[in-house]
PDB file of C-alpha atoms in Angstrom:
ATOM      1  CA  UNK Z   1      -6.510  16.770  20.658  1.00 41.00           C
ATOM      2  CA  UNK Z   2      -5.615  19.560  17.809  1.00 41.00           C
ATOM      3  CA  UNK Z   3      -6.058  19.935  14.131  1.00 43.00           C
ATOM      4  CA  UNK Z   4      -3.552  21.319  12.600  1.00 46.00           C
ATOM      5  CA  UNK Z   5      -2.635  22.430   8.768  1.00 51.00           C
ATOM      6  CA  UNK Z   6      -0.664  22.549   6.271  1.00 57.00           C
ATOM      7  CA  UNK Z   7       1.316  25.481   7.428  1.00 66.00           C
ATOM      8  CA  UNK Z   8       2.535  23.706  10.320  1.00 88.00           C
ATOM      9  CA  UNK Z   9       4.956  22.214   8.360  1.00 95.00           C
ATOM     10  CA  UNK Z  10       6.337  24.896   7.164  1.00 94.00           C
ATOM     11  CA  UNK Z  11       9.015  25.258  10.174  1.00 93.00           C
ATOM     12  CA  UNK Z  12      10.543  21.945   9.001  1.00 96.00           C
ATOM     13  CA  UNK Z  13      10.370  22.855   5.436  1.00 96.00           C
ATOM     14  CA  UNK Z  14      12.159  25.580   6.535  1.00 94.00           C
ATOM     15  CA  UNK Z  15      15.212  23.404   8.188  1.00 94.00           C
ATOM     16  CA  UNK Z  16      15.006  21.293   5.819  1.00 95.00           C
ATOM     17  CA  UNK Z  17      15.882  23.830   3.101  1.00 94.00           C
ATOM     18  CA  UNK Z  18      18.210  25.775   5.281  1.00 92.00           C
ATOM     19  CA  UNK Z  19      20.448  22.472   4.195  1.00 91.00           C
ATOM     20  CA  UNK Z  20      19.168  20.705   1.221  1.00 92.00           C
ATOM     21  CA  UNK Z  21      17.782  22.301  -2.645  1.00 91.00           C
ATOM     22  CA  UNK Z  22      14.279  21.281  -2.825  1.00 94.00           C
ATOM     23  CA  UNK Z  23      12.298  21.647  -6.079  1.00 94.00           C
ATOM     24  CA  UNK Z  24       9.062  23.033  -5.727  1.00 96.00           C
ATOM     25  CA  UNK Z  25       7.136  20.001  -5.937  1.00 96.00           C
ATOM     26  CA  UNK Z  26       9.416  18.833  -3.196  1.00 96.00           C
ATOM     27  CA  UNK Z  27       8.419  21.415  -1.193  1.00 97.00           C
ATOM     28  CA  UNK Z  28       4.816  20.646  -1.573  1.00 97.00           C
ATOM     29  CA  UNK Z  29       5.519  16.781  -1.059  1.00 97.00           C
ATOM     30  CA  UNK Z  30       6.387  17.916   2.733  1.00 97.00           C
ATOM     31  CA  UNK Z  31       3.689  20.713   3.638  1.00 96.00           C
ATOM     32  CA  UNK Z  32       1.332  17.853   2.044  1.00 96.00           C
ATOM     33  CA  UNK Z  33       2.251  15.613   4.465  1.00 97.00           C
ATOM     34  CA  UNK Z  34      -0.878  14.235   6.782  1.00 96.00           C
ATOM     35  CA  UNK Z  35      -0.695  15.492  10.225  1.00 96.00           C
ATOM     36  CA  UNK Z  36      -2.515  15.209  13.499  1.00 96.00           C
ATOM     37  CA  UNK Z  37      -1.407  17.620  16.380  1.00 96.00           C
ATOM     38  CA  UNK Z  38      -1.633  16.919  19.774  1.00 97.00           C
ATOM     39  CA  UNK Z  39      -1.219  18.933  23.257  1.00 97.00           C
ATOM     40  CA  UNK Z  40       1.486  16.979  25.618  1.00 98.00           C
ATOM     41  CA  UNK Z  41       1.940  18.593  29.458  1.00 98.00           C
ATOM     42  CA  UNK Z  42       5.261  19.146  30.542  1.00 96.00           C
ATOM     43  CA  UNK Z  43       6.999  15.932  32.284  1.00 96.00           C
ATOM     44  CA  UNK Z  44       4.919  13.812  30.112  1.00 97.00           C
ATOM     45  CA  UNK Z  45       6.146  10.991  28.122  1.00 97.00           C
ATOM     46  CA  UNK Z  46       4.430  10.896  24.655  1.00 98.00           C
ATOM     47  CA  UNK Z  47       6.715   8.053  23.448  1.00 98.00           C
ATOM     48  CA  UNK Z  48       8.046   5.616  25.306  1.00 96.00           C
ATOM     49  CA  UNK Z  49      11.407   3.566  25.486  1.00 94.00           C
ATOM     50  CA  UNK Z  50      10.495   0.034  23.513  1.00 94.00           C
ATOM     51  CA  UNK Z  51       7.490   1.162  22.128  1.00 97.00           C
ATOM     52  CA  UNK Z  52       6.949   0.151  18.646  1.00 98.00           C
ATOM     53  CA  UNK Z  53       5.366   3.827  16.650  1.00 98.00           C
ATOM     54  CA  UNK Z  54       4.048   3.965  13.474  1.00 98.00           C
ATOM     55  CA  UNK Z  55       4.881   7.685  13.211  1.00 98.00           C
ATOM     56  CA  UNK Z  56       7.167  10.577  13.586  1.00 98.00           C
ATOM     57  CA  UNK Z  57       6.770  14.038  15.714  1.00 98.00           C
ATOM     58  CA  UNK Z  58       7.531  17.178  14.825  1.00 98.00           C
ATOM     59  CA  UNK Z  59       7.836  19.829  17.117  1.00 97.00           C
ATOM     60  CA  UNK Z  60       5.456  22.495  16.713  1.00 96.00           C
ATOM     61  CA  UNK Z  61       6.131  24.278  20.094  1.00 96.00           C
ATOM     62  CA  UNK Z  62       7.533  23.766  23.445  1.00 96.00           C
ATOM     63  CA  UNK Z  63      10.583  21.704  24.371  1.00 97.00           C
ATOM     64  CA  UNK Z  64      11.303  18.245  24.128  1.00 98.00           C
ATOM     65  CA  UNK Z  65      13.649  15.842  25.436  1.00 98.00           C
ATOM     66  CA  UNK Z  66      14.681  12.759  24.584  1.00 98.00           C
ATOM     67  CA  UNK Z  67      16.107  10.056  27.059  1.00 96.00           C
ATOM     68  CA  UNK Z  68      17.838   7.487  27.531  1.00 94.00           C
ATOM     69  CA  UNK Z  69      18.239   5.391  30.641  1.00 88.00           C
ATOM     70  CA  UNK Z  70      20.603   2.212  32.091  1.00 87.00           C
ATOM     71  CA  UNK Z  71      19.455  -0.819  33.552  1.00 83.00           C
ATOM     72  CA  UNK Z  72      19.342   0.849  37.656  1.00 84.00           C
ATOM     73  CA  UNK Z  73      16.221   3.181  36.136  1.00 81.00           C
ATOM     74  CA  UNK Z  74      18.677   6.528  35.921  1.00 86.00           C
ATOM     75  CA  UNK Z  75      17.662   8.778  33.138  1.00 90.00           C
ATOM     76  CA  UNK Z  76      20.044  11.357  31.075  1.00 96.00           C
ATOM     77  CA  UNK Z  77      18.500  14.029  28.395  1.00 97.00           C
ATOM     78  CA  UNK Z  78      20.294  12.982  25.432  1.00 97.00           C
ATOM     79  CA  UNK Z  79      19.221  15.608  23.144  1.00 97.00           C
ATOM     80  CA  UNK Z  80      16.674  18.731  23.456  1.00 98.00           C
ATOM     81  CA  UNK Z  81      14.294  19.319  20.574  1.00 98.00           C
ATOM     82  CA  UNK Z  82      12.716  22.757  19.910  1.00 97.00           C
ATOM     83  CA  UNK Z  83       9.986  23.738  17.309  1.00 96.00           C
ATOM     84  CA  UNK Z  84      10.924  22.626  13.754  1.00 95.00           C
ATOM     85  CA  UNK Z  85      12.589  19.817  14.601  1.00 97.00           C
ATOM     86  CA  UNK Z  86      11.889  15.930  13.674  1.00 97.00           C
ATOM     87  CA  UNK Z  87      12.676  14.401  17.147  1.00 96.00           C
ATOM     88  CA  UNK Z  88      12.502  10.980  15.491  1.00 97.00           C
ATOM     89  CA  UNK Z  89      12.731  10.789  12.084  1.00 97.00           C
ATOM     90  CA  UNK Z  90      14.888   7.898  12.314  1.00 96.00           C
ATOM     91  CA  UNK Z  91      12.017   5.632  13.073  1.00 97.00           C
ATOM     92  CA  UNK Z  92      11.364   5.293  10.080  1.00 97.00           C
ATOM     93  CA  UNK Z  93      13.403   2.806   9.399  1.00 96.00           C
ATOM     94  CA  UNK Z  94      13.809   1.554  13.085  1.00 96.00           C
ATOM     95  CA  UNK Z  95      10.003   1.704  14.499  1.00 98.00           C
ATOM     96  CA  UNK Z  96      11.087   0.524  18.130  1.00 97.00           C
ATOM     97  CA  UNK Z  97      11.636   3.106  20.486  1.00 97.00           C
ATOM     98  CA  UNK Z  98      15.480   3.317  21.481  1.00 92.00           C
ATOM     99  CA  UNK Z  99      14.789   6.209  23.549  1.00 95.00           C
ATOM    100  CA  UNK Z 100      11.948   8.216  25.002  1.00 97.00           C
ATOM    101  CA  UNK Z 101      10.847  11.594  23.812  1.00 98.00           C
ATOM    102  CA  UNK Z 102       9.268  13.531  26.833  1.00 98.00           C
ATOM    103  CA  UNK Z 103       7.800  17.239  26.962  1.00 98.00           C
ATOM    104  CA  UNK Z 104       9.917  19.384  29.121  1.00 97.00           C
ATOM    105  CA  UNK Z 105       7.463  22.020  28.852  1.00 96.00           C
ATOM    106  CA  UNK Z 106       3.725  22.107  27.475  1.00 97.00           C
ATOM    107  CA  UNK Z 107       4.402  21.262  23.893  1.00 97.00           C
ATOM    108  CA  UNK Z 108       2.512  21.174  20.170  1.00 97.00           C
ATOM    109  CA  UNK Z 109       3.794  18.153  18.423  1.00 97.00           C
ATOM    110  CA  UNK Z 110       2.456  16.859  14.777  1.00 97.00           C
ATOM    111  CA  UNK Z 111       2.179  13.075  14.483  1.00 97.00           C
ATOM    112  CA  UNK Z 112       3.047  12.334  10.611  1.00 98.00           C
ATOM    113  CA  UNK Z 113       2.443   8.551   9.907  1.00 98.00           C
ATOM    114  CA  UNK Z 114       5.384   6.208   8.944  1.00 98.00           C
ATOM    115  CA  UNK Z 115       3.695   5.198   5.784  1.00 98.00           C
ATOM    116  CA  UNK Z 116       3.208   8.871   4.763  1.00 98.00           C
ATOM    117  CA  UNK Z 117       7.016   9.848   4.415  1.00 98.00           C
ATOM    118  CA  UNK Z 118       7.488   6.487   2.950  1.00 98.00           C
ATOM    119  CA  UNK Z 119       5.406   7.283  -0.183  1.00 98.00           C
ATOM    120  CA  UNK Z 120       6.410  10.546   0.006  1.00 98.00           C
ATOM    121  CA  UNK Z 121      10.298   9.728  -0.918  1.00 97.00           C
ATOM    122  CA  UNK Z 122       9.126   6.949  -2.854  1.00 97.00           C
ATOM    123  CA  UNK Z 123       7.915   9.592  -5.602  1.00 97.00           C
ATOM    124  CA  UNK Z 124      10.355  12.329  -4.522  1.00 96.00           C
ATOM    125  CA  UNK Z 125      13.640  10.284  -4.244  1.00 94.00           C
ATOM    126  CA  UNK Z 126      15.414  13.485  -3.374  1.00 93.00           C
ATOM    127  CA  UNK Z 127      13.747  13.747  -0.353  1.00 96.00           C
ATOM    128  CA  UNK Z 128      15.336  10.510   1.136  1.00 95.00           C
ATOM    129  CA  UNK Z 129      18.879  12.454   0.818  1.00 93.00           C
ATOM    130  CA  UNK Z 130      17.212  15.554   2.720  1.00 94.00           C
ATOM    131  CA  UNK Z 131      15.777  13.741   5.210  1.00 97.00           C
ATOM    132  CA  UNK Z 132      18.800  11.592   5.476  1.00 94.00           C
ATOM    133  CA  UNK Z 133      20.614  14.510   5.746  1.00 93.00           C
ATOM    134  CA  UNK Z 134      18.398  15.726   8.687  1.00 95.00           C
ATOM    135  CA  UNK Z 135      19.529  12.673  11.048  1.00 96.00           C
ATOM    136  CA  UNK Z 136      22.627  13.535  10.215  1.00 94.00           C
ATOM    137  CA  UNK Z 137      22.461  16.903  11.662  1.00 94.00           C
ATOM    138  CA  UNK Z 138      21.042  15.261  14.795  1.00 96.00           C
ATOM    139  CA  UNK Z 139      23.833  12.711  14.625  1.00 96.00           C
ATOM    140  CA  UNK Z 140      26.451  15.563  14.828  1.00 97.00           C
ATOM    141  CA  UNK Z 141      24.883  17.152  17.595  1.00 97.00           C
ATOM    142  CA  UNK Z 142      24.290  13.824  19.915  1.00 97.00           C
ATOM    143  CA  UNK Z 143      28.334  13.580  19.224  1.00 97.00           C
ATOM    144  CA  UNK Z 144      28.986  16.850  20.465  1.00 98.00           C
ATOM    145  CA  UNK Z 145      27.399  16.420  23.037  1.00 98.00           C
ATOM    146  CA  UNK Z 146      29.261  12.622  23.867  1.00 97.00           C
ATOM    147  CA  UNK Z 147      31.784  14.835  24.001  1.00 97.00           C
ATOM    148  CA  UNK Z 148      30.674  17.874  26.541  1.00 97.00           C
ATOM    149  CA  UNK Z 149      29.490  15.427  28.986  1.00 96.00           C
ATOM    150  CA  UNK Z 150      32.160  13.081  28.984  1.00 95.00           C
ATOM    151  CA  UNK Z 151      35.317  15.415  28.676  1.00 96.00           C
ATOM    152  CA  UNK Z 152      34.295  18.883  29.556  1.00 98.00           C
ATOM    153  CA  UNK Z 153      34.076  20.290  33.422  1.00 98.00           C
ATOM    154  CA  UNK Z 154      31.012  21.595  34.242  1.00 98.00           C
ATOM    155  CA  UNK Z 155      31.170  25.222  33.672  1.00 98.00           C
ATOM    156  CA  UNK Z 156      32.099  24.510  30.004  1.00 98.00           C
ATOM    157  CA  UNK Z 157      29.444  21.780  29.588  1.00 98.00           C
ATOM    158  CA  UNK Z 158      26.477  24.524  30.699  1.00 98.00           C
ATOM    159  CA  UNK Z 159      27.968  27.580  28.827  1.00 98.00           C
ATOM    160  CA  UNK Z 160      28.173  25.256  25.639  1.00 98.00           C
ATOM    161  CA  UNK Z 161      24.758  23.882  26.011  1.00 98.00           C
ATOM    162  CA  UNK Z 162      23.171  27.682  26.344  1.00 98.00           C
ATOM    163  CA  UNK Z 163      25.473  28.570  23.299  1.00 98.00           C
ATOM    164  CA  UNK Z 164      24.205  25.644  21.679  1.00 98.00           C
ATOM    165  CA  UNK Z 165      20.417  26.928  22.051  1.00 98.00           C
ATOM    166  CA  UNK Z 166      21.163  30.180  21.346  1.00 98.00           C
ATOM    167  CA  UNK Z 167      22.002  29.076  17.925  1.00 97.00           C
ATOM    168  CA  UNK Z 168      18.983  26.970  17.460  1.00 97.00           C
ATOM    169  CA  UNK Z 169      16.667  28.973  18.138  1.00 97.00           C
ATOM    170  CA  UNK Z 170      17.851  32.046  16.166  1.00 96.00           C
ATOM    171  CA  UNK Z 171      18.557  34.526  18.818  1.00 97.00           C
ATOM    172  CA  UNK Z 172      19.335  37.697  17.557  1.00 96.00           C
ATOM    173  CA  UNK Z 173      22.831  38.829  18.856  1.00 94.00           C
ATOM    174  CA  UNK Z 174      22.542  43.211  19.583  1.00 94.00           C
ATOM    175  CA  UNK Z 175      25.814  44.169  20.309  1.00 92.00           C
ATOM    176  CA  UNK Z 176      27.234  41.314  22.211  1.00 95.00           C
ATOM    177  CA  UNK Z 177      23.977  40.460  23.945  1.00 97.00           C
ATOM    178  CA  UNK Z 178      20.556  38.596  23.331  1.00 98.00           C
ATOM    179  CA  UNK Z 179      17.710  36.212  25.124  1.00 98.00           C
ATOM    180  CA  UNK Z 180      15.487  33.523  23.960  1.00 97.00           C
ATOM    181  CA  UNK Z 181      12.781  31.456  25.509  1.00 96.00           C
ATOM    182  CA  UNK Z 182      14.143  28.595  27.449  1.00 96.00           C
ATOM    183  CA  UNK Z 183      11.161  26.768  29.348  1.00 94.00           C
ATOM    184  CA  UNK Z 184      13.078  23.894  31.185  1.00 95.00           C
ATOM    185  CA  UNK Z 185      14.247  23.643  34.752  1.00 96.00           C
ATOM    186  CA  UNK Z 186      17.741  23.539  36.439  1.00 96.00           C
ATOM    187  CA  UNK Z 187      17.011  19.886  36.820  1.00 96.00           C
ATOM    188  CA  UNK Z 188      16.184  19.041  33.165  1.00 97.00           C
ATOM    189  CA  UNK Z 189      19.608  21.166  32.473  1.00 97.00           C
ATOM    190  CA  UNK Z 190      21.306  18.645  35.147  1.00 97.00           C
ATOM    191  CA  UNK Z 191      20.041  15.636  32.971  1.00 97.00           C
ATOM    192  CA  UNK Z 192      21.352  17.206  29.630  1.00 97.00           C
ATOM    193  CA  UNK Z 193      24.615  17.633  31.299  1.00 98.00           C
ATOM    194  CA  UNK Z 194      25.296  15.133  33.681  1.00 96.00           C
ATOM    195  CA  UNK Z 195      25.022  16.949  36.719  1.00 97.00           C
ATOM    196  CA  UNK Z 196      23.167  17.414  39.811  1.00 97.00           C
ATOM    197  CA  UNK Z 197      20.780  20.329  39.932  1.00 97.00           C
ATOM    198  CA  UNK Z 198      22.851  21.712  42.875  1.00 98.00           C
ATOM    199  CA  UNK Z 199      25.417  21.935  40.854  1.00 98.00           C
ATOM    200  CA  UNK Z 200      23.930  23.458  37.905  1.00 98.00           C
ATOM    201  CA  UNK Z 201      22.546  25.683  40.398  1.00 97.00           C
ATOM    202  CA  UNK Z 202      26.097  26.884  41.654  1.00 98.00           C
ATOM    203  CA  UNK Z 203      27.574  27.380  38.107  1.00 98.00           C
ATOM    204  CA  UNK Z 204      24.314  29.525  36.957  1.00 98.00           C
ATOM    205  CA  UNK Z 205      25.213  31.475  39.981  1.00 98.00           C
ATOM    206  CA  UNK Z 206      28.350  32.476  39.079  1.00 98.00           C
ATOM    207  CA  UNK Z 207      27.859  33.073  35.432  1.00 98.00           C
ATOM    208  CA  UNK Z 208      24.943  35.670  37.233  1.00 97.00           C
ATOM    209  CA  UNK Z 209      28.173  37.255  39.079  1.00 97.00           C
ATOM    210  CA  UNK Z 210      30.331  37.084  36.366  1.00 96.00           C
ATOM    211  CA  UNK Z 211      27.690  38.824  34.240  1.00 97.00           C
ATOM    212  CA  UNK Z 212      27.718  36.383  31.813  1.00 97.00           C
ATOM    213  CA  UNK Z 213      23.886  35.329  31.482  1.00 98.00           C
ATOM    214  CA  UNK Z 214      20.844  35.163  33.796  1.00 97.00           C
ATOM    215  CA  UNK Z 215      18.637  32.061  33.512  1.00 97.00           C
ATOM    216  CA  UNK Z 216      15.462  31.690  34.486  1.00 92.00           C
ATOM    217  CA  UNK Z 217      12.547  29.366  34.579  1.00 83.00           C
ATOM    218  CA  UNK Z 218      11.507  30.691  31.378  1.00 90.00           C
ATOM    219  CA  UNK Z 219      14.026  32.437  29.642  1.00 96.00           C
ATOM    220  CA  UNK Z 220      17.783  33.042  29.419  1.00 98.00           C
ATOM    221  CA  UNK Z 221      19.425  36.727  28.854  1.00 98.00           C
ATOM    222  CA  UNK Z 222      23.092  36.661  27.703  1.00 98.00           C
ATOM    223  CA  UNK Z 223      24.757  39.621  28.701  1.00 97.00           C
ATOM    224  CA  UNK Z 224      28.031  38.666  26.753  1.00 98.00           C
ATOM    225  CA  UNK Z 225      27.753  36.838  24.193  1.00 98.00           C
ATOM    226  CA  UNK Z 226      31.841  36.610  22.860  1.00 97.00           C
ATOM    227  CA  UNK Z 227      32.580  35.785  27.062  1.00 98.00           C
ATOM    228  CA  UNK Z 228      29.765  32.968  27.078  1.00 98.00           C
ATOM    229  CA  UNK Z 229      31.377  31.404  23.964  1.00 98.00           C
ATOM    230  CA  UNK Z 230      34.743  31.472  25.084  1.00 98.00           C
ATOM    231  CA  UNK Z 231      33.260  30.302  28.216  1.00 98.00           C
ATOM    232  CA  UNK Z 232      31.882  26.897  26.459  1.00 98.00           C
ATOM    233  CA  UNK Z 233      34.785  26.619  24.434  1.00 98.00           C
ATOM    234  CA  UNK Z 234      31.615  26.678  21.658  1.00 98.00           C
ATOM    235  CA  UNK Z 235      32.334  26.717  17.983  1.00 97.00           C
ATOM    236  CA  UNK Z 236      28.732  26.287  16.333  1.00 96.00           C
ATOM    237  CA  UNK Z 237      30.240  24.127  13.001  1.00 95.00           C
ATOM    238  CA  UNK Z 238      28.781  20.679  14.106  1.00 96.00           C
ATOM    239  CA  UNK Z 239      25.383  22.361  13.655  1.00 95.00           C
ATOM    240  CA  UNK Z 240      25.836  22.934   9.784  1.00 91.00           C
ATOM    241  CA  UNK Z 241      24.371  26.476   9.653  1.00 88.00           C
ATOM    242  CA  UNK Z 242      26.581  28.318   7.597  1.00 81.00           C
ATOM    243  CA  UNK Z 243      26.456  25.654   4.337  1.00 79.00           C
ATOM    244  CA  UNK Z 244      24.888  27.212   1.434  1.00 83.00           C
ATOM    245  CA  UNK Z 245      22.369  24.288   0.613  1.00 86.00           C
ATOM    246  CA  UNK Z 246      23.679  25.128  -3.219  1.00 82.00           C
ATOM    247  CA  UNK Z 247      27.167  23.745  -2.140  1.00 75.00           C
ATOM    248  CA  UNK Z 248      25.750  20.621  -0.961  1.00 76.00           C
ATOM    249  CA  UNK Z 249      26.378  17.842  -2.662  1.00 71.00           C
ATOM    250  CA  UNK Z 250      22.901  16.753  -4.574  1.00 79.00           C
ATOM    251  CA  UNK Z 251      22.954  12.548  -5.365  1.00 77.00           C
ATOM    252  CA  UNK Z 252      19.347  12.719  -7.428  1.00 80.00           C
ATOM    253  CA  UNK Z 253      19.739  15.298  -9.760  1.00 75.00           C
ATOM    254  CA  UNK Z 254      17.837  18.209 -10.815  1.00 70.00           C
ATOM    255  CA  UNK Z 255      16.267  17.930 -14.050  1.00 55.00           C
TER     256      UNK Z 255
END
């Protein structure tokens, strides 16, 4: 087990405000928050599907991924969290486990207890609309997806899915090319887009030819960036970057 700080936070601060006005007591409501880090190993469950938690987990570092499975036992990645992000912050209000959250590579996470954010937006009732807002985000993103895996071929679905990270993780773009960390394997990117690893394993190949992007274990290199995103047909709106939090609509005012 870890300790961790304060400062910890301050990646999801940093979401959060990347969408929402936060006062400055706000701010200090959620870097206040009590925390205790822990060290998961890659391929290792850290909540299960059913299980009743009395916490959330914020990414600190590594990659998670969160499944879901049908009644035969078969799993699918049904979203992929990186550093910053609440993986389930809707358990909040829904403490039973609807899906599993899993490392896909050694990861940091912060357990924040239920009853902590509770009192937190019971003093701050602004921060109920920004973290409400946050699932909402998520929510867009689990819909895109719905819709890569169940109408897009499979070239489309991988290129989008790389775009998709890309974005997430900041990746600086230097004239039409850039790379960023990307610690899971070609079978953990055959979960997330419902398709066998052989598969994903042909379609890397050729975007390798094409000179698209390389992929490795632990990082990918886009060579062209503008050919990748025409590639994934990938238009990076669901993800609700490019909002000044200033135009958002505000329901508890600023005094």
């Amino acid at each position: 087990m870890l300790h961790s700080e304060g400062r910890n936070l301050q990646p999801f601060l940093e979401r959060l405000t990347a969408r929402s006005v936060l006062t400055r007591e706000e701010q200090q409501a959620i870097l206040s928050l009590p925390t205790h880090a822990s060290q998961v190993h890659a391929n290792r469950d850290f909540v299960r599907l059913g299980e009743t938690i009395d916490h959330v987990s914020l990414i600190v570092s590594g990659m998670v991924g969160r499944f879901d499975q049908n009644s035969e036992g078969s799993s699918q990645i049904t979203a992929i969290h990186i550093p910053g992000d609440m993986a389930n912050l809707h358990s909040v209000v829904q403490p039973q486990a609807t899906s599993a959250l899993q490392a896909l590579s050694v990861a940091t996470i912060l357990s924040i207890p239920h009853c902590a954010v509770r009192a937190a937006t019971a003093q701050h009732p602004a921060l109920a609309e920004v973290l409400w807002r946050d699932c909402m985000v998520d929510a867009a993103i689990l819909s895109q997806w719905v819709v890569n895996v169940g109408r897009c071929p499979a070239r489309i679905r991988i290129a989008h899915l790389l775009c998709e990270m890309a974005v997430r993780l900041k990746a600086p773009i230097d004239r039409g090319s850039c790379s960023f960390p990307f610690r899971v394997t070609q079978m953990q990117i055959a979960d997330a887009t419902g398709l066998t690893s052989v598969h994903v394993n042909r379609i890397l190949r050729t975007f390798r030819e094409d000179g698209l992007v390389d992929v490795s274990r632990r990082e990918v290199v886009v060579k062209d960036w503008d050919e990748l995103v025409a590639a994934g047909n990938f238009d990076p709106g669901y993800l609700q970057n490019d909002i000044n939090p200033e135009e958002r609509l505000r329901i508890v005012k600023l005094l």
